[in-house]
Short mmCIF file of C-alpha atoms and ligand atoms in Angstrom, two decimals:
data_model
loop_
_atom_site.label_atom_id
_atom_site.label_comp_id
_atom_site.label_asym_id
_atom_site.label_seq_id
_atom_site.Cartn_x
_atom_site.Cartn_y
_atom_site.Cartn_z
CA MET A 84 69.91 103.63 84.07
CA THR A 85 73.01 101.45 83.59
CA LYS A 86 75.96 103.29 83.75
CA ARG A 87 78.36 102.46 81.09
CA ILE A 88 82.04 103.10 82.26
CA VAL A 89 85.50 102.55 80.62
CA VAL A 90 88.17 101.39 83.13
CA THR A 91 91.61 101.65 81.87
CA GLY A 92 93.94 99.40 83.91
CA GLY A 93 90.82 97.45 85.35
CA ALA A 94 92.84 94.26 85.73
CA GLY A 95 95.29 95.68 88.17
CA TYR A 96 95.33 95.93 91.91
CA ILE A 97 93.15 99.26 92.31
CA GLY A 98 91.37 98.57 88.97
CA SER A 99 90.03 95.10 89.83
CA HIS A 100 88.77 96.19 93.13
CA VAL A 101 87.01 99.18 91.25
CA CYS A 102 85.60 96.77 88.77
CA VAL A 103 84.05 94.50 91.43
CA GLU A 104 82.53 97.84 92.89
CA LEU A 105 80.95 99.30 89.82
CA LEU A 106 79.39 95.85 88.56
CA SER A 107 77.87 95.39 92.05
CA ARG A 108 76.40 98.68 91.36
CA GLY A 109 74.85 97.50 88.07
CA ALA A 110 77.30 99.21 85.60
CA ALA A 111 78.60 97.97 82.34
CA LEU A 112 82.44 97.94 81.89
CA LEU A 113 84.90 98.18 79.13
CA VAL A 114 88.17 97.13 80.73
CA ILE A 115 91.41 98.38 78.69
CA ASP A 116 94.46 96.67 79.86
CA ASN A 117 97.89 95.81 78.24
CA LEU A 118 98.35 93.33 81.05
CA ALA A 119 101.82 94.44 81.43
CA ASN A 120 101.48 94.47 85.27
CA SER A 121 98.20 92.60 85.64
CA HIS A 122 96.78 89.05 85.06
CA PRO A 123 93.78 88.05 82.75
CA GLU A 124 92.79 85.65 85.69
CA ALA A 125 91.92 88.98 87.53
CA ILE A 126 89.11 89.35 85.16
CA ASN A 127 87.72 85.92 85.94
CA ARG A 128 87.92 86.59 89.53
CA ILE A 129 85.99 89.92 89.12
CA SER A 130 83.23 88.11 87.29
CA GLU A 131 83.11 85.45 90.12
CA LEU A 132 82.56 88.18 92.69
CA ALA A 133 80.23 90.58 90.70
CA PRO A 134 78.58 88.96 87.63
CA GLY A 135 77.90 91.51 85.25
CA ASP A 136 78.65 93.08 81.78
CA ILE A 137 82.34 93.30 81.64
CA ARG A 138 84.76 93.30 78.58
CA LEU A 139 88.36 93.15 78.43
CA ILE A 140 90.20 94.62 75.43
CA GLU A 141 93.94 93.83 75.83
CA ARG A 142 95.45 97.02 74.35
CA ASP A 143 98.36 99.59 75.23
CA LEU A 144 97.03 103.30 75.54
CA ALA A 145 100.50 104.49 75.27
CA ASN A 146 101.02 102.20 71.83
CA PRO A 147 100.19 104.73 68.91
CA ALA A 148 99.54 101.63 66.71
CA HIS A 149 96.98 100.57 69.16
CA LYS A 150 95.05 104.08 69.10
CA ASP A 151 92.58 103.30 66.27
CA ASP A 152 91.26 100.16 67.92
CA ILE A 153 91.07 101.90 71.31
CA VAL A 154 89.17 104.81 69.85
CA SER A 155 86.71 102.64 68.01
CA ALA A 156 86.19 100.09 70.75
CA VAL A 157 85.23 102.91 73.02
CA ARG A 158 82.86 104.71 70.59
CA GLU A 159 81.31 101.37 70.09
CA PHE A 160 80.78 100.98 73.86
CA HIS A 161 78.71 104.36 74.08
CA PRO A 162 80.37 105.19 77.64
CA ASP A 163 79.03 107.51 80.22
CA GLY A 164 82.37 108.13 81.58
CA ALA A 165 85.80 106.58 82.39
CA ILE A 166 88.13 105.96 85.21
CA HIS A 167 91.77 106.18 84.29
CA LEU A 168 94.14 103.87 86.41
CA ALA A 169 96.48 102.57 83.59
CA GLY A 170 100.02 103.77 84.09
CA LEU A 171 103.52 102.92 85.26
CA LYS A 172 103.75 103.46 89.08
CA ALA A 173 106.89 102.69 90.40
CA VAL A 174 108.83 105.39 92.08
CA GLY A 175 112.42 103.97 91.70
CA GLU A 176 111.96 102.99 88.26
CA SER A 177 110.74 106.45 87.24
CA VAL A 178 113.80 108.01 88.73
CA ALA A 179 115.89 105.70 86.30
CA GLU A 180 113.68 106.00 83.17
CA PRO A 181 111.91 109.40 83.41
CA ALA A 182 111.56 109.72 79.73
CA MET A 183 109.44 106.52 79.51
CA TYR A 184 107.48 107.44 82.61
CA TYR A 185 106.48 110.83 80.73
CA ARG A 186 105.83 109.33 77.44
CA ILE A 187 103.60 106.43 78.72
CA ASN A 188 101.64 107.99 81.43
CA LEU A 189 100.97 111.38 79.64
CA GLY A 190 100.76 109.77 76.39
CA ALA A 191 98.30 106.96 77.57
CA THR A 192 95.99 109.79 79.19
CA LEU A 193 95.90 111.79 75.96
CA THR A 194 94.91 108.69 73.99
CA LEU A 195 91.88 108.16 76.48
CA VAL A 196 90.99 111.83 76.19
CA GLU A 197 90.74 111.68 72.48
CA ALA A 198 88.60 108.32 72.67
CA LEU A 199 86.29 109.80 75.41
CA GLU A 200 85.82 113.11 72.88
CA ALA A 201 85.06 110.84 69.91
CA ALA A 202 82.58 108.76 71.92
CA ASN A 203 81.13 112.21 73.36
CA ALA A 204 81.68 111.11 77.07
CA ARG A 205 83.66 113.87 78.73
CA SER A 206 83.45 112.54 82.35
CA LEU A 207 87.03 111.20 83.83
CA VAL A 208 87.95 110.16 87.19
CA PHE A 209 91.70 110.10 87.37
CA SER A 210 93.78 107.99 89.64
CA SER A 211 96.20 110.49 91.12
CA SER A 212 98.43 110.15 94.08
CA ALA A 213 99.43 111.90 97.28
CA THR A 214 102.95 111.64 95.98
CA VAL A 215 102.06 114.80 94.29
CA TYR A 216 102.45 116.75 97.80
CA GLY A 217 106.03 115.88 98.29
CA ASP A 218 107.48 116.83 101.80
CA GLU A 219 106.23 120.35 102.01
CA ASN A 220 103.04 120.28 103.86
CA ALA A 221 102.00 120.05 107.49
CA ASN A 222 99.75 117.15 108.36
CA PRO A 223 96.89 116.59 107.73
CA VAL A 224 97.52 117.41 104.06
CA SER A 225 94.61 119.08 102.34
CA GLU A 226 94.13 119.44 98.58
CA THR A 227 94.91 123.24 98.66
CA GLY A 228 98.49 122.00 99.95
CA ARG A 229 101.48 122.86 97.86
CA THR A 230 102.41 120.28 95.23
CA ALA A 231 106.11 119.49 94.93
CA PRO A 232 106.51 115.90 93.87
CA ALA A 233 110.02 114.47 94.45
CA ASN A 234 110.14 112.15 91.73
CA PRO A 235 109.21 111.63 87.91
CA TYR A 236 106.45 109.15 88.79
CA GLY A 237 104.84 111.98 91.08
CA ARG A 238 105.48 114.57 88.55
CA THR A 239 103.69 112.48 85.64
CA LYS A 240 100.64 112.51 88.08
CA LEU A 241 100.75 116.32 88.76
CA PHE A 242 101.28 117.14 84.92
CA ILE A 243 98.24 115.03 84.32
CA GLU A 244 96.02 116.60 86.80
CA GLU A 245 97.02 119.97 85.23
CA MET A 246 96.53 118.60 81.76
CA LEU A 247 92.83 117.54 82.67
CA LYS A 248 92.40 121.10 84.37
CA ASP A 249 93.26 122.78 81.20
CA ILE A 250 91.07 120.45 79.02
CA ALA A 251 88.14 121.24 81.44
CA ARG A 252 88.80 125.17 81.15
CA ALA A 253 88.91 124.95 77.37
CA ASP A 254 85.86 123.08 76.99
CA SER A 255 83.23 123.20 79.80
CA ARG A 256 81.51 120.01 78.87
CA TRP A 257 84.56 118.33 80.30
CA ARG A 258 83.97 117.10 84.31
CA THR A 259 87.07 115.47 85.75
CA VAL A 260 88.16 114.69 89.32
CA ASN A 261 91.77 113.91 90.27
CA LEU A 262 91.55 111.40 93.12
CA ARG A 263 94.78 111.67 95.24
CA TYR A 264 95.35 108.48 96.71
CA PHE A 265 97.39 107.89 99.88
CA ASN A 266 98.62 104.26 100.51
CA PRO A 267 95.97 101.88 99.16
CA VAL A 268 96.65 98.48 101.06
CA GLY A 269 94.32 95.35 101.86
CA ALA A 270 92.09 93.25 99.51
CA HIS A 271 88.58 92.16 98.80
CA PRO A 272 87.45 90.35 101.96
CA SER A 273 86.89 87.03 99.63
CA GLY A 274 90.52 86.67 99.28
CA ARG A 275 90.04 86.22 95.68
CA ILE A 276 91.32 89.61 94.21
CA GLY A 277 94.34 91.59 95.67
CA GLU A 278 97.93 93.10 94.94
CA ASP A 279 100.10 90.99 92.86
CA PRO A 280 103.42 92.86 92.27
CA ASN A 281 105.76 91.75 89.52
CA GLY A 282 109.18 90.75 91.14
CA ILE A 283 110.19 92.42 94.55
CA PRO A 284 107.48 94.47 96.18
CA ASN A 285 108.53 98.20 96.13
CA ASN A 286 105.69 98.81 99.04
CA LEU A 287 105.54 98.02 102.35
CA PHE A 288 102.34 95.94 102.55
CA PRO A 289 103.00 93.48 99.89
CA PHE A 290 106.46 92.93 101.09
CA ILE A 291 105.22 92.32 104.64
CA ALA A 292 102.57 89.80 103.27
CA GLN A 293 105.17 87.77 101.21
CA VAL A 294 107.42 87.80 104.52
CA ALA A 295 104.44 86.47 106.41
CA VAL A 296 103.66 83.60 103.68
CA CYS A 297 107.49 82.83 103.80
CA LYS A 298 108.10 84.21 100.28
CA ARG A 299 110.60 86.44 101.55
CA LYS A 300 113.03 86.11 104.51
CA THR A 301 112.89 89.35 106.06
CA LEU A 302 111.81 93.05 105.88
CA SER A 303 113.92 95.91 105.67
CA VAL A 304 112.57 98.84 107.57
CA PHE A 305 113.97 101.88 105.75
CA GLY A 306 115.04 104.10 108.73
CA ASP A 307 113.94 104.60 112.33
CA ASP A 308 115.34 107.86 112.76
CA TYR A 309 112.53 109.96 111.35
CA PRO A 310 110.97 112.76 113.69
CA THR A 311 108.03 110.45 114.04
CA ARG A 312 106.47 108.62 117.17
CA ASP A 313 108.64 105.80 116.91
CA GLY A 314 111.24 107.05 114.37
CA THR A 315 109.61 105.02 111.28
CA GLY A 316 107.90 106.31 108.39
CA VAL A 317 104.12 107.35 108.64
CA ARG A 318 101.56 107.06 106.21
CA ASP A 319 97.84 107.21 105.75
CA TYR A 320 97.14 103.58 104.59
CA ILE A 321 93.55 103.11 103.17
CA HIS A 322 91.49 100.03 102.19
CA VAL A 323 91.28 99.08 98.77
CA CYS A 324 87.63 98.62 99.08
CA ASP A 325 87.11 101.79 100.54
CA LEU A 326 89.02 103.44 97.84
CA ALA A 327 86.98 101.55 95.15
CA ARG A 328 83.82 103.05 96.78
CA GLY A 329 85.53 106.40 96.46
CA HIS A 330 85.80 106.09 92.62
CA ALA A 331 81.76 105.22 92.18
CA ALA A 332 81.05 107.95 94.55
CA ALA A 333 83.39 110.51 92.39
CA LEU A 334 81.62 109.12 89.24
CA ASP A 335 77.98 109.90 90.96
CA TYR A 336 79.25 113.39 91.71
CA LEU A 337 80.39 114.01 88.39
CA ASP A 338 76.93 112.92 86.99
CA LYS A 339 75.22 115.64 89.08
CA GLN A 340 77.68 118.35 87.58
CA THR A 341 75.76 120.45 84.84
CA THR A 342 78.97 122.45 84.02
CA GLY A 343 82.52 121.72 83.67
CA CYS A 344 84.79 121.12 86.48
CA ALA A 345 88.41 119.68 87.19
CA LEU A 346 88.65 118.90 91.03
CA ASP A 347 91.16 117.38 93.04
CA VAL A 348 90.24 115.14 96.02
CA ASN A 349 92.16 113.28 98.65
CA LEU A 350 91.03 109.63 99.11
CA GLY A 351 92.79 108.79 102.62
CA THR A 352 91.62 108.07 106.21
CA GLY A 353 92.90 110.85 107.92
CA THR A 354 94.97 108.66 110.10
CA GLY A 355 98.59 107.85 109.94
CA TYR A 356 100.52 104.67 111.05
CA SER A 357 104.10 104.07 111.22
CA VAL A 358 106.04 101.20 109.82
CA LEU A 359 106.43 99.39 113.01
CA GLU A 360 102.64 99.83 113.81
CA ALA A 361 101.99 98.11 110.47
CA ILE A 362 104.14 95.26 111.15
CA ALA A 363 102.41 94.67 114.67
CA ALA A 364 98.92 94.91 113.08
CA PHE A 365 99.91 92.40 110.42
CA LYS A 366 101.45 90.28 112.71
CA ARG A 367 98.12 90.17 114.96
CA ALA A 368 96.26 89.73 111.79
CA SER A 369 98.12 86.68 110.28
CA ASN A 370 99.56 85.39 113.64
CA ARG A 371 102.69 84.99 111.75
CA ASP A 372 106.21 86.57 112.75
CA ILE A 373 107.55 89.31 110.71
CA PRO A 374 111.34 89.29 110.87
CA PHE A 375 112.92 92.79 110.20
CA SER A 376 115.89 94.69 110.37
CA ILE A 377 116.66 98.42 110.45
CA ALA A 378 118.16 99.47 107.03
CA PRO A 379 118.97 103.17 105.97
CA ARG A 380 116.46 105.43 104.92
CA ARG A 381 114.94 105.18 101.20
CA GLU A 382 115.87 108.07 99.08
CA GLY A 383 112.92 110.36 98.39
CA ASP A 384 110.92 109.25 101.48
CA VAL A 385 108.84 111.55 103.52
CA ALA A 386 108.66 111.40 107.36
CA GLU A 387 105.14 111.54 107.64
CA ILE A 388 101.93 112.12 105.75
CA TYR A 389 98.30 111.75 106.21
CA ALA A 390 95.17 113.19 104.77
CA ASP A 391 92.87 115.80 105.28
CA ALA A 392 89.85 113.67 104.01
CA ASP A 393 87.27 116.53 104.50
CA ARG A 394 86.50 117.49 100.88
CA ALA A 395 85.39 113.91 99.90
CA LYS A 396 83.04 113.75 102.70
CA LYS A 397 81.60 117.07 101.56
CA LEU A 398 81.62 116.33 97.98
CA PHE A 399 80.98 112.87 97.64
CA ASP A 400 79.63 112.01 101.09
CA TRP A 401 82.27 109.33 101.21
CA ARG A 402 84.51 108.37 103.98
CA ALA A 403 86.94 105.53 104.35
CA ASP A 404 85.42 103.30 107.25
CA LYS A 405 87.86 99.97 107.19
CA SER A 406 90.23 99.77 109.96
CA LEU A 407 94.05 98.81 109.97
CA GLU A 408 93.20 95.56 111.45
CA ALA A 409 90.83 94.88 108.61
CA MET A 410 93.33 96.15 106.10
CA CYS A 411 95.83 93.48 107.42
CA ALA A 412 93.20 90.54 107.85
CA ASP A 413 92.12 91.17 104.26
CA HIS A 414 95.58 91.51 102.67
CA TRP A 415 96.74 88.32 104.68
CA ARG A 416 93.69 86.30 103.55
CA TRP A 417 94.40 87.34 99.74
CA GLN A 418 98.17 86.62 100.13
CA SER A 419 97.79 83.13 102.23
CA GLN A 420 95.22 81.95 99.57
CA ASN A 421 97.40 82.97 96.76
CA PRO A 422 100.80 82.75 97.72
CA ASP A 423 102.23 83.35 94.18
CA GLY A 424 99.23 85.84 93.15
CA TYR A 425 96.97 84.94 90.33
CA LYS A 426 99.80 82.60 89.03
CA SER A 427 99.08 80.15 91.70
C1 LIG B 733 105.61 103.17 103.15
C2 LIG B 733 106.50 103.22 104.26
C3 LIG B 733 108.63 103.35 103.68
C4 LIG B 733 109.07 99.46 101.80
C5 LIG B 733 104.35 104.95 97.40
C6 LIG B 733 104.39 105.74 96.19
C7 LIG B 733 102.98 106.21 96.15
C8 LIG B 733 102.12 104.98 96.17
C9 LIG B 733 102.28 104.14 97.23
C10 LIG B 733 101.60 104.53 93.69
C11 LIG B 733 107.51 104.18 104.00
C12 LIG B 733 108.41 102.08 104.55
C13 LIG B 733 108.50 100.48 102.57
C14 LIG B 733 109.93 98.45 102.66
C15 LIG B 733 109.89 100.06 104.34
N1 LIG B 733 102.38 104.14 94.82
N2 LIG B 733 109.03 100.82 103.61
N3 LIG B 733 110.28 98.92 103.97
O1 LIG B 733 106.40 105.17 99.55
O2 LIG B 733 104.52 105.95 100.90
O3 LIG B 733 104.18 105.66 98.56
O4 LIG B 733 103.42 103.88 97.16
O5 LIG B 733 100.80 105.10 93.63
O6 LIG B 733 102.83 107.14 94.82
O7 LIG B 733 105.08 106.96 96.52
O8 LIG B 733 104.56 103.57 100.09
O9 LIG B 733 104.74 101.33 100.79
O10 LIG B 733 106.56 102.16 99.79
O11 LIG B 733 106.30 102.88 102.01
O12 LIG B 733 110.33 100.26 105.44
O13 LIG B 733 110.27 97.48 102.09
O14 LIG B 733 107.13 101.87 104.27
O15 LIG B 733 109.93 104.05 104.12
O16 LIG B 733 107.59 104.72 105.19
P1 LIG B 733 105.04 105.16 99.88
P2 LIG B 733 105.57 102.45 100.57
#
């Protein structure tokens, strides 16, 4: 039976890879994206990689003036469920503009919930983040770990998780999964879709990739005095294609649930790599030099965090299987073939 899935933020970095994965499994997609942090060319590339039934409506879930259009488009689509990726995600910006982050991230989610209710499709996979854990837990971090987000962006993710749990508790027809991403990196092996950040990248991998392709001169390594094996920050990098598979597995899991549920599930590899290890791996993959200098620690960074990934294996029979080398090789292929992202 063809699954019919609403994908909010489907033109974005994670979203485009999720769309390719779902289309390759025969799903029909309705993408809702305001294209504020994505490009319509991504939808063309998705269809090139996975021809199928995909429709984009350029609407903003956080704009009340768009709500009626969104609700009617979702109802007419007759979805089986939704994957909710649309939202603001820059940690630093969230500290400067907290009200905007709460209004947009929580407001968008409530509009989607209303549209799914109207369409009688109460199955939702939410794009959450390991940032909800903060710096409070021993590694590997499991879903039962203490949640203590250190910034407004992380708090929007946690509050949305709690909203979805309250909705599922109030109405057992709701089945939801909060996927707590660790650090998504890499790109589809074709090099045709990938991460295309606006302006100066906040995150490590896109910055390294832009140095490798000579768009940026040098990388600042934020601190080398952390209590880690080489003093630099350690993170659980996960290939974006493994992450996309995890979303399909979560939808399949929800399909099988006969009563309401609201689950938190980590999507990580269970292995942490330091900044210096990531730089060395990217140099090997790209055969390019990556000049860097040591800079002061970045406000809000944790020293080390990596996932306990057992619950996803147990519930979804899903595990990340791509190596750091594959993450770097695929990220490099995307960046070198698209030096200016989709604009090129
Ligand atoms: C990784 C490591 C930095 C940039 C954030 C969000 C999280 C998710 C992923 C959205 C750290 C170091 C980085 C640079 C550096 N985003 N670094 N120089 O901070 O773990 O997670 O992005 O969902 O929610 O919190 O990822 O890639 O920014 O940093 O040295 O120019 O690289 O200090 O140790 P982070 P990151």
